[in-house]
Amino acid sequence: MFKTVANINFYKNKNSTMKKFFIILLSIISLILLLLVVTPFLFKNKILETVKTEINKNVNAKVDFDDLSLSLLRDFPQLRISLEHLSVVGIEPFQGDTLVEFQSFSAGVDVLSFLLDDKISVKKVVLTQPNIYARVLKDGKANWDIAKESGEKKEEPTTQTAEKNISVGLEKFIIEKATIYYQDETLDLLAGVKNLNYELSGDFSSEFTSLTNKLEIEMLSVLMEGIKYLNKSKLKFDAAIDADLKNMAFKFKENLLKINNLQLNFEGDIKMPSDDIDINITYNAPKTNFKDVISLIPAIFMKDFKGLKTGGTFDLKGAIKGIYNQNTLPGFNLFFSVTNGMFKYPDLPKSVDDINVSLKIINPGGSGDINDIDISKFHMSIAENPLDAKMHIKTTSKDVNIKGKLKSKLDLANIKDVLPLEDTELAGIIHSDVSISGNLSSIEKEKYEEFDAKGKISMEKLQYKSADFPQGIEIKSSLMKFSPQKIELEDFSAISGKSDFSVSGKLTNYMAFALKDEKLVGNLSLNSSFLDLNPFMTSETSQETSAGNDSVPMEAVKIPENIDFVFQSKLKKVNFDNIEIDDMNGQIIVRDGKLHLPNLGMGVFGGLMQMSGYYDSKNIEEPKVNFKFDLLSIAVKNIVSKVDMLKEFSPILEACAGKMSLGFEFSSSLDKYLNPVFSTTNGNGKLNAKEMKINKTKTFSELGEKLKTKIFDSFALKDIDVGFEIKNGNLYVQPFTTNIGKNKIRIEGRQSLDKSLDFSILVDMPKEQLGKKANEVLSGLSNSSGLKIDKMQNLKFDVRLGGTADNPKIAGIKLKTQDNESLKDEAEKQVKERSRKIEKRLRKKEKRNRKKDKRKIEEKFQQTFLGSFTKKMKQFCFVKMRLKQKKEPGKYFCFGSFWLDNKKDNYRLCSIVMKIFERFH
């Protein structure tokens, strides 16, 4: 019984203990769940800041994101990591470039596999709407190279770490709706991708796996050296690949690459055991329908491609084999041919027939310098106009050998009969018959006899007009003659819109330009009776935006860096922006991405102008100019209405009329609309004018009101000679003096970059011009200086001009005296002047008294000393005088008893005697 009771108590205690255990267990589980929910929120801000700080410490860029979230509940037992709106913005030299930004990044990590198996299993990584801008500068620096170099050596794994291998596995990687732009300035390459979707799946934790790739691109464009190789093309790539991840070897299985309608298959493998990439791939086009290959031609693919009628076959195959690394390229070859191809649009009357092409490209690999490009056949008939061409180019590291031939007769009016060219007009006939053969080195060494080049290309009545080029062009005639040394351009005359021009001269180095991208050198003459430059300096967008508007914004024009043209120009009339130019004569040089005008003379703004300088478009986003102008006798209203820069720096010129001369040199950066960026503007100059009339202005009207006079309502400035300087957009006017009638005006000051004014205007005017209200005006200005203004004939006013260039204001007026002294100084000056006059009168009185005393002394001298002495010597002197006069008559004179040679010495001696007498008397 006791045992039974004990058992009962035991089970009661056990049940109670189990109950408590489950309660505790449930509490722990609830606490864990609560922690799983709450922990990310409790430490969220700290985690965000720590992650941002650590990332930015290790990259040469600015990394930012809006939100970082961690959650176990949403995909339990997976840990879901989400990152929202991440952006990576570059720093110098990629300041402001956004390398990467995406809407969201998410990853699912299996936590249990890490806890139980020491394995990090990433189930899925998803990038949503990433935008990527990859850029390579001319010096080879890439904007994605943002990792900071670390001086720390990598630590060797310890034994314990090595024993505990933690594997990381990825099962699926997805990119949704990506936009990618790639710009490589070293290759002059620009590529764009829109709406890219990609999915990669496989088990990356295994040493061997099968990878599935699915890639789709809605739009792919490739522009290289100005040529569109692909334009909004569609691309699809599906491939199954066997991957040996341990040895980094990948083998193609079933795969298909499709660009528009062209399909390609790949076979082979890629191995990456080290830094070298070992490639062994062959490819071919499984279908041979000619329509598939011409889908790659942008102009054809975009225009009613589905209804296109085609015929003929093509063959495409090739291989890539060899090592690829930093110094070595793999070898490759490509074989392409078209047999009896043709195409015709259903709504057009004529077709392109008899298309036969044979192309072979072979490169053995290595440095990439050795190439063999052979177009042994290229023939077609365009609306029954034949075109035949051949070209064979062999290149080595030392030379280029070329053989080629082109012969055709093409009536451009027939082009619109075979291609749907909307809003395009074409006419004219082009004859071509050219052949070349030889080594490029022969031309470079000027051994022209070893290079054969001959033939000509002529154009007759060629016309072209399109929606993008509405003014069109009509080439009346043109003839180009080919020789090894040059291309001679003869009789090229054309009309474009309202413009006419003719060009003649020669082009040299044309083979090196075509084959090695060296400079094309030209020495040409350019003549025109009227040349309107505005249509050539506006973009397509600007023209569309400004439809129906007379004002079309000009845009910066890129000057090619691989041409060197010197034009001897004689242009009768030129329109540039809203400026009309007459008789423009001189050199125009296009060189190194700059437009040079070394010494160009012209008539403009009703006067004459000589200009020199350059326009630099190497950085088309911020072109630069450096010019010097000398303008003689130009109409002020004319130049101000046409040149916005003058209105920016000197709005008062808008109220001026007359002729002026201006010498000015300046440098500045420009925006894309060719407007100066004033913070970068520097220059200096001088403005001269004999007379300039100024109509009523707010500034001078306000001055007239304060001085109670109307002389400033409308007046003329005379004998103007103004020097000025511009520093970083700040205008400094050097002191200059001019006249307004009987008034003198002295002006100096500055206009800051923000257009604020700080000018001093010193007005020197007759008091009578103030009229009856003079005392009223002056009483408020002279204060208690003690100066008697009523006795002053001229008055000076120091006027301070403030405000802004758009809203100038009189900041203050002070009455000044000669040399800008204060009124107190003037009063003191008047006292000193009166003292000086009194002192002068006293000195005169003293002088008169001294003369009077002197006369008295002289009389006494005559009476005493001279009188008695002369009497005693009189007889002797008389006898001596008579003897001398007999010898030399009229030369000697006698005064008292002293004989001298002339009167001057006589008087001097008398003076000495008198002084002696005064001293001892």
PDB file of N, CA and C in Angstrom, residues 290-367:
ATOM      1  N   PHE A 290      19.552  33.049 -95.578  1.00  0.00           N
ATOM      2  CA  PHE A 290      20.163  34.368 -95.720  1.00  0.00           C
ATOM      3  C   PHE A 290      19.425  35.428 -94.909  1.00  0.00           C
ATOM      4  N   LYS A 291      18.142  35.239 -94.690  1.00  0.00           N
ATOM      5  CA  LYS A 291      17.361  36.213 -93.929  1.00  0.00           C
ATOM      6  C   LYS A 291      17.862  36.328 -92.488  1.00  0.00           C
ATOM      7  N   ASP A 292      18.393  35.223 -91.949  1.00  0.00           N
ATOM      8  CA  ASP A 292      18.861  35.248 -90.572  1.00  0.00           C
ATOM      9  C   ASP A 292      20.075  36.167 -90.403  1.00  0.00           C
ATOM     10  N   VAL A 293      20.985  36.137 -91.371  1.00  0.00           N
ATOM     11  CA  VAL A 293      22.199  36.925 -91.230  1.00  0.00           C
ATOM     12  C   VAL A 293      21.951  38.408 -91.485  1.00  0.00           C
ATOM     13  N   ILE A 294      21.053  38.742 -92.401  1.00  0.00           N
ATOM     14  CA  ILE A 294      20.825  40.172 -92.656  1.00  0.00           C
ATOM     15  C   ILE A 294      19.966  40.798 -91.556  1.00  0.00           C
ATOM     16  N   SER A 295      19.463  39.967 -90.618  1.00  0.00           N
ATOM     17  CA  SER A 295      18.759  40.558 -89.471  1.00  0.00           C
ATOM     18  C   SER A 295      19.707  41.346 -88.576  1.00  0.00           C
ATOM     19  N   LEU A 296      21.040  41.112 -88.740  1.00  0.00           N
ATOM     20  CA  LEU A 296      22.017  41.856 -87.951  1.00  0.00           C
ATOM     21  C   LEU A 296      22.235  43.275 -88.473  1.00  0.00           C
ATOM     22  N   ILE A 297      21.782  43.558 -89.697  1.00  0.00           N
ATOM     23  CA  ILE A 297      21.957  44.898 -90.267  1.00  0.00           C
ATOM     24  C   ILE A 297      20.863  45.795 -89.694  1.00  0.00           C
ATOM     25  N   PRO A 298      21.235  46.798 -88.879  1.00  0.00           N
ATOM     26  CA  PRO A 298      20.220  47.597 -88.170  1.00  0.00           C
ATOM     27  C   PRO A 298      19.172  48.209 -89.084  1.00  0.00           C
ATOM     28  N   ALA A 299      19.597  48.794 -90.206  1.00  0.00           N
ATOM     29  CA  ALA A 299      18.650  49.491 -91.077  1.00  0.00           C
ATOM     30  C   ALA A 299      17.619  48.534 -91.659  1.00  0.00           C
ATOM     31  N   ILE A 300      18.005  47.266 -91.879  1.00  0.00           N
ATOM     32  CA  ILE A 300      17.080  46.291 -92.453  1.00  0.00           C
ATOM     33  C   ILE A 300      16.197  45.667 -91.386  1.00  0.00           C
ATOM     34  N   PHE A 301      16.804  45.313 -90.245  1.00  0.00           N
ATOM     35  CA  PHE A 301      16.057  44.616 -89.188  1.00  0.00           C
ATOM     36  C   PHE A 301      14.936  45.487 -88.613  1.00  0.00           C
ATOM     37  N   MET A 302      15.118  46.797 -88.574  1.00  0.00           N
ATOM     38  CA  MET A 302      14.140  47.673 -87.931  1.00  0.00           C
ATOM     39  C   MET A 302      12.971  48.002 -88.853  1.00  0.00           C
ATOM     40  N   LYS A 303      13.085  47.757 -90.157  1.00  0.00           N
ATOM     41  CA  LYS A 303      12.076  48.178 -91.119  1.00  0.00           C
ATOM     42  C   LYS A 303      11.345  46.969 -91.718  1.00  0.00           C
ATOM     43  N   ASP A 304      10.142  46.675 -91.248  1.00  0.00           N
ATOM     44  CA  ASP A 304       9.263  45.659 -91.853  1.00  0.00           C
ATOM     45  C   ASP A 304      10.002  44.351 -92.141  1.00  0.00           C
ATOM     46  N   PHE A 305      10.755  43.886 -91.132  1.00  0.00           N
ATOM     47  CA  PHE A 305      11.601  42.723 -91.366  1.00  0.00           C
ATOM     48  C   PHE A 305      10.784  41.454 -91.614  1.00  0.00           C
ATOM     49  N   LYS A 306       9.656  41.340 -90.970  1.00  0.00           N
ATOM     50  CA  LYS A 306       8.861  40.104 -91.106  1.00  0.00           C
ATOM     51  C   LYS A 306       8.373  39.890 -92.523  1.00  0.00           C
ATOM     52  N   GLY A 307       8.054  40.965 -93.227  1.00  0.00           N
ATOM     53  CA  GLY A 307       7.543  40.825 -94.595  1.00  0.00           C
ATOM     54  C   GLY A 307       8.618  40.770 -95.648  1.00  0.00           C
ATOM     55  N   LEU A 308       9.876  40.767 -95.238  1.00  0.00           N
ATOM     56  CA  LEU A 308      10.991  40.808 -96.184  1.00  0.00           C
ATOM     57  C   LEU A 308      11.112  39.490 -96.954  1.00  0.00           C
ATOM     58  N   LYS A 309      11.232  39.588 -98.281  1.00  0.00           N
ATOM     59  CA  LYS A 309      11.440  38.414 -99.123  1.00  0.00           C
ATOM     60  C   LYS A 309      12.936  38.230 -99.338  1.00  0.00           C
ATOM     61  N   THR A 310      13.436  37.016 -99.098  1.00  0.00           N
ATOM     62  CA  THR A 310      14.873  36.770 -99.227  1.00  0.00           C
ATOM     63  C   THR A 310      15.123  35.481-100.002  1.00  0.00           C
ATOM     64  N   GLY A 311      16.371  35.338-100.413  1.00  0.00           N
ATOM     65  CA  GLY A 311      16.799  34.115-101.080  1.00  0.00           C
ATOM     66  C   GLY A 311      18.290  33.931-100.870  1.00  0.00           C
ATOM     67  N   GLY A 312      18.775  32.726-101.126  1.00  0.00           N
ATOM     68  CA  GLY A 312      20.191  32.450-100.995  1.00  0.00           C
ATOM     69  C   GLY A 312      20.534  31.846 -99.651  1.00  0.00           C
ATOM     70  N   THR A 313      21.799  31.484 -99.503  1.00  0.00           N
ATOM     71  CA  THR A 313      22.269  30.835 -98.276  1.00  0.00           C
ATOM     72  C   THR A 313      23.547  31.511 -97.777  1.00  0.00           C
ATOM     73  N   PHE A 314      23.858  31.223 -96.516  1.00  0.00           N
ATOM     74  CA  PHE A 314      25.118  31.700 -95.968  1.00  0.00           C
ATOM     75  C   PHE A 314      25.732  30.606 -95.103  1.00  0.00           C
ATOM     76  N   ASP A 315      27.023  30.769 -94.849  1.00  0.00           N
ATOM     77  CA  ASP A 315      27.743  29.823 -93.999  1.00  0.00           C
ATOM     78  C   ASP A 315      28.629  30.633 -93.053  1.00  0.00           C
ATOM     79  N   LEU A 316      28.573  30.258 -91.770  1.00  0.00           N
ATOM     80  CA  LEU A 316      29.365  30.955 -90.766  1.00  0.00           C
ATOM     81  C   LEU A 316      29.934  29.940 -89.794  1.00  0.00           C
ATOM     82  N   LYS A 317      31.234  29.967 -89.631  1.00  0.00           N
ATOM     83  CA  LYS A 317      31.877  29.082 -88.664  1.00  0.00           C
ATOM     84  C   LYS A 317      33.206  29.686 -88.240  1.00  0.00           C
ATOM     85  N   GLY A 318      33.713  29.193 -87.113  1.00  0.00           N
ATOM     86  CA  GLY A 318      34.975  29.728 -86.633  1.00  0.00           C
ATOM     87  C   GLY A 318      35.422  29.035 -85.370  1.00  0.00           C
ATOM     88  N   ALA A 319      36.534  29.490 -84.833  1.00  0.00           N
ATOM     89  CA  ALA A 319      37.105  28.870 -83.633  1.00  0.00           C
ATOM     90  C   ALA A 319      37.907  29.909 -82.852  1.00  0.00           C
ATOM     91  N   ILE A 320      38.005  29.666 -81.546  1.00  0.00           N
ATOM     92  CA  ILE A 320      38.866  30.447 -80.656  1.00  0.00           C
ATOM     93  C   ILE A 320      39.687  29.441 -79.859  1.00  0.00           C
ATOM     94  N   LYS A 321      41.006  29.534 -79.987  1.00  0.00           N
ATOM     95  CA  LYS A 321      41.839  28.535 -79.336  1.00  0.00           C
ATOM     96  C   LYS A 321      43.144  29.166 -78.874  1.00  0.00           C
ATOM     97  N   GLY A 322      43.478  28.926 -77.580  1.00  0.00           N
ATOM     98  CA  GLY A 322      44.735  29.440 -77.065  1.00  0.00           C
ATOM     99  C   GLY A 322      44.588  30.011 -75.663  1.00  0.00           C
ATOM    100  N   ILE A 323      45.680  30.613 -75.188  1.00  0.00           N
ATOM    101  CA  ILE A 323      45.746  31.165 -73.838  1.00  0.00           C
ATOM    102  C   ILE A 323      45.389  32.647 -73.869  1.00  0.00           C
ATOM    103  N   TYR A 324      44.576  33.034 -72.908  1.00  0.00           N
ATOM    104  CA  TYR A 324      44.249  34.449 -72.744  1.00  0.00           C
ATOM    105  C   TYR A 324      44.710  34.905 -71.364  1.00  0.00           C
ATOM    106  N   ASN A 325      45.549  35.924 -71.357  1.00  0.00           N
ATOM    107  CA  ASN A 325      45.940  36.561 -70.104  1.00  0.00           C
ATOM    108  C   ASN A 325      46.260  38.019 -70.389  1.00  0.00           C
ATOM    109  N   GLN A 326      46.929  38.661 -69.468  1.00  0.00           N
ATOM    110  CA  GLN A 326      47.180  40.087 -69.614  1.00  0.00           C
ATOM    111  C   GLN A 326      48.063  40.417 -70.814  1.00  0.00           C
ATOM    112  N   ASN A 327      48.900  39.470 -71.228  1.00  0.00           N
ATOM    113  CA  ASN A 327      49.867  39.726 -72.299  1.00  0.00           C
ATOM    114  C   ASN A 327      49.609  38.942 -73.566  1.00  0.00           C
ATOM    115  N   THR A 328      48.678  38.003 -73.521  1.00  0.00           N
ATOM    116  CA  THR A 328      48.498  37.083 -74.649  1.00  0.00           C
ATOM    117  C   THR A 328      47.037  36.983 -75.031  1.00  0.00           C
ATOM    118  N   LEU A 329      46.789  36.943 -76.329  1.00  0.00           N
ATOM    119  CA  LEU A 329      45.447  36.718 -76.844  1.00  0.00           C
ATOM    120  C   LEU A 329      45.373  35.333 -77.464  1.00  0.00           C
ATOM    121  N   PRO A 330      44.219  34.669 -77.380  1.00  0.00           N
ATOM    122  CA  PRO A 330      44.078  33.368 -78.045  1.00  0.00           C
ATOM    123  C   PRO A 330      43.976  33.565 -79.563  1.00  0.00           C
ATOM    124  N   GLY A 331      44.332  32.546 -80.305  1.00  0.00           N
ATOM    125  CA  GLY A 331      44.142  32.605 -81.747  1.00  0.00           C
ATOM    126  C   GLY A 331      42.676  32.434 -82.093  1.00  0.00           C
ATOM    127  N   PHE A 332      42.295  32.963 -83.247  1.00  0.00           N
ATOM    128  CA  PHE A 332      40.896  32.805 -83.668  1.00  0.00           C
ATOM    129  C   PHE A 332      40.827  32.833 -85.185  1.00  0.00           C
ATOM    130  N   ASN A 333      39.739  32.289 -85.713  1.00  0.00           N
ATOM    131  CA  ASN A 333      39.470  32.363 -87.148  1.00  0.00           C
ATOM    132  C   ASN A 333      37.970  32.455 -87.373  1.00  0.00           C
ATOM    133  N   LEU A 334      37.628  33.024 -88.512  1.00  0.00           N
ATOM    134  CA  LEU A 334      36.219  33.174 -88.887  1.00  0.00           C
ATOM    135  C   LEU A 334      36.111  33.014 -90.395  1.00  0.00           C
ATOM    136  N   PHE A 335      35.132  32.210 -90.805  1.00  0.00           N
ATOM    137  CA  PHE A 335      34.861  31.989 -92.230  1.00  0.00           C
ATOM    138  C   PHE A 335      33.379  32.306 -92.472  1.00  0.00           C
ATOM    139  N   PHE A 336      33.177  33.209 -93.424  1.00  0.00           N
ATOM    140  CA  PHE A 336      31.809  33.646 -93.692  1.00  0.00           C
ATOM    141  C   PHE A 336      31.630  33.757 -95.197  1.00  0.00           C
ATOM    142  N   SER A 337      30.498  33.256 -95.666  1.00  0.00           N
ATOM    143  CA  SER A 337      30.215  33.346 -97.104  1.00  0.00           C
ATOM    144  C   SER A 337      28.712  33.465 -97.338  1.00  0.00           C
ATOM    145  N   VAL A 338      28.371  34.144 -98.419  1.00  0.00           N
ATOM    146  CA  VAL A 338      26.982  34.262 -98.876  1.00  0.00           C
ATOM    147  C   VAL A 338      26.951  33.838-100.332  1.00  0.00           C
ATOM    148  N   THR A 339      25.970  33.020-100.655  1.00  0.00           N
ATOM    149  CA  THR A 339      25.848  32.516-102.023  1.00  0.00           C
ATOM    150  C   THR A 339      24.477  32.895-102.576  1.00  0.00           C
ATOM    151  N   ASN A 340      24.504  33.664-103.680  1.00  0.00           N
ATOM    152  CA  ASN A 340      23.277  34.051-104.411  1.00  0.00           C
ATOM    153  C   ASN A 340      22.211  34.647-103.484  1.00  0.00           C
ATOM    154  N   GLY A 341      22.631  35.517-102.617  1.00  0.00           N
ATOM    155  CA  GLY A 341      21.676  36.157-101.727  1.00  0.00           C
ATOM    156  C   GLY A 341      20.871  37.250-102.419  1.00  0.00           C
ATOM    157  N   MET A 342      19.701  37.516-101.892  1.00  0.00           N
ATOM    158  CA  MET A 342      18.858  38.603-102.393  1.00  0.00           C
ATOM    159  C   MET A 342      17.846  38.976-101.311  1.00  0.00           C
ATOM    160  N   PHE A 343      17.342  40.208-101.398  1.00  0.00           N
ATOM    161  CA  PHE A 343      16.219  40.587-100.535  1.00  0.00           C
ATOM    162  C   PHE A 343      15.403  41.672-101.227  1.00  0.00           C
ATOM    163  N   LYS A 344      14.098  41.668-100.899  1.00  0.00           N
ATOM    164  CA  LYS A 344      13.167  42.618-101.499  1.00  0.00           C
ATOM    165  C   LYS A 344      12.036  42.893-100.516  1.00  0.00           C
ATOM    166  N   TYR A 345      11.760  44.173-100.335  1.00  0.00           N
ATOM    167  CA  TYR A 345      10.615  44.560 -99.507  1.00  0.00           C
ATOM    168  C   TYR A 345       9.339  44.459-100.337  1.00  0.00           C
ATOM    169  N   PRO A 346       8.268  43.975 -99.738  1.00  0.00           N
ATOM    170  CA  PRO A 346       7.047  43.720-100.518  1.00  0.00           C
ATOM    171  C   PRO A 346       6.427  44.986-101.120  1.00  0.00           C
ATOM    172  N   ASP A 347       6.615  46.128-100.497  1.00  0.00           N
ATOM    173  CA  ASP A 347       5.966  47.348-100.986  1.00  0.00           C
ATOM    174  C   ASP A 347       6.876  48.193-101.866  1.00  0.00           C
ATOM    175  N   LEU A 348       8.075  47.691-102.185  1.00  0.00           N
ATOM    176  CA  LEU A 348       9.010  48.460-102.999  1.00  0.00           C
ATOM    177  C   LEU A 348       9.212  47.779-104.349  1.00  0.00           C
ATOM    178  N   PRO A 349       9.477  48.580-105.392  1.00  0.00           N
ATOM    179  CA  PRO A 349       9.489  48.009-106.755  1.00  0.00           C
ATOM    180  C   PRO A 349      10.731  47.206-107.111  1.00  0.00           C
ATOM    181  N   LYS A 350      11.867  47.475-106.470  1.00  0.00           N
ATOM    182  CA  LYS A 350      13.100  46.841-106.902  1.00  0.00           C
ATOM    183  C   LYS A 350      13.769  46.084-105.756  1.00  0.00           C
ATOM    184  N   SER A 351      14.801  45.304-106.089  1.00  0.00           N
ATOM    185  CA  SER A 351      15.451  44.435-105.103  1.00  0.00           C
ATOM    186  C   SER A 351      16.964  44.567-105.175  1.00  0.00           C
ATOM    187  N   VAL A 352      17.605  43.990-104.161  1.00  0.00           N
ATOM    188  CA  VAL A 352      19.061  43.831-104.173  1.00  0.00           C
ATOM    189  C   VAL A 352      19.330  42.366-104.473  1.00  0.00           C
ATOM    190  N   ASP A 353      20.057  42.106-105.573  1.00  0.00           N
ATOM    191  CA  ASP A 353      20.232  40.733-106.057  1.00  0.00           C
ATOM    192  C   ASP A 353      21.704  40.371-106.173  1.00  0.00           C
ATOM    193  N   ASP A 354      21.888  39.089-106.429  1.00  0.00           N
ATOM    194  CA  ASP A 354      23.214  38.564-106.763  1.00  0.00           C
ATOM    195  C   ASP A 354      24.246  38.936-105.698  1.00  0.00           C
ATOM    196  N   ILE A 355      23.874  38.685-104.440  1.00  0.00           N
ATOM    197  CA  ILE A 355      24.794  38.990-103.333  1.00  0.00           C
ATOM    198  C   ILE A 355      25.699  37.784-103.117  1.00  0.00           C
ATOM    199  N   ASN A 356      26.990  37.999-103.359  1.00  0.00           N
ATOM    200  CA  ASN A 356      27.972  36.937-103.167  1.00  0.00           C
ATOM    201  C   ASN A 356      29.167  37.508-102.401  1.00  0.00           C
ATOM    202  N   VAL A 357      29.436  36.867-101.265  1.00  0.00           N
ATOM    203  CA  VAL A 357      30.479  37.373-100.377  1.00  0.00           C
ATOM    204  C   VAL A 357      31.339  36.192 -99.914  1.00  0.00           C
ATOM    205  N   SER A 358      32.652  36.422 -99.841  1.00  0.00           N
ATOM    206  CA  SER A 358      33.558  35.431 -99.265  1.00  0.00           C
ATOM    207  C   SER A 358      34.542  36.172 -98.363  1.00  0.00           C
ATOM    208  N   LEU A 359      34.489  35.866 -97.048  1.00  0.00           N
ATOM    209  CA  LEU A 359      35.322  36.547 -96.058  1.00  0.00           C
ATOM    210  C   LEU A 359      36.052  35.517 -95.215  1.00  0.00           C
ATOM    211  N   LYS A 360      37.344  35.786 -94.983  1.00  0.00           N
ATOM    212  CA  LYS A 360      38.163  34.919 -94.143  1.00  0.00           C
ATOM    213  C   LYS A 360      39.026  35.803 -93.244  1.00  0.00           C
ATOM    214  N   ILE A 361      38.999  35.498 -91.929  1.00  0.00           N
ATOM    215  CA  ILE A 361      39.826  36.225 -90.959  1.00  0.00           C
ATOM    216  C   ILE A 361      40.600  35.196 -90.145  1.00  0.00           C
ATOM    217  N   ILE A 362      41.913  35.341 -90.097  1.00  0.00           N
ATOM    218  CA  ILE A 362      42.761  34.410 -89.345  1.00  0.00           C
ATOM    219  C   ILE A 362      43.725  35.204 -88.476  1.00  0.00           C
ATOM    220  N   ASN A 363      43.790  34.853 -87.190  1.00  0.00           N
ATOM    221  CA  ASN A 363      44.751  35.441 -86.259  1.00  0.00           C
ATOM    222  C   ASN A 363      45.340  34.305 -85.443  1.00  0.00           C
ATOM    223  N   PRO A 364      46.676  34.114 -85.484  1.00  0.00           N
ATOM    224  CA  PRO A 364      47.277  32.973 -84.775  1.00  0.00           C
ATOM    225  C   PRO A 364      47.372  33.160 -83.266  1.00  0.00           C
ATOM    226  N   GLY A 365      47.027  34.346 -82.765  1.00  0.00           N
ATOM    227  CA  GLY A 365      47.115  34.588 -81.328  1.00  0.00           C
ATOM    228  C   GLY A 365      48.444  35.201 -80.935  1.00  0.00           C
ATOM    229  N   GLY A 366      48.656  35.278 -79.639  1.00  0.00           N
ATOM    230  CA  GLY A 366      49.881  35.895 -79.142  1.00  0.00           C
ATOM    231  C   GLY A 366      49.656  37.377 -78.890  1.00  0.00           C
ATOM    232  N   SER A 367      50.422  38.224 -79.579  1.00  0.00           N
ATOM    233  CA  SER A 367      50.313  39.673 -79.376  1.00  0.00           C
ATOM    234  C   SER A 367      49.088  40.259 -80.045  1.00  0.00           C
TER     235      SER A 367
END
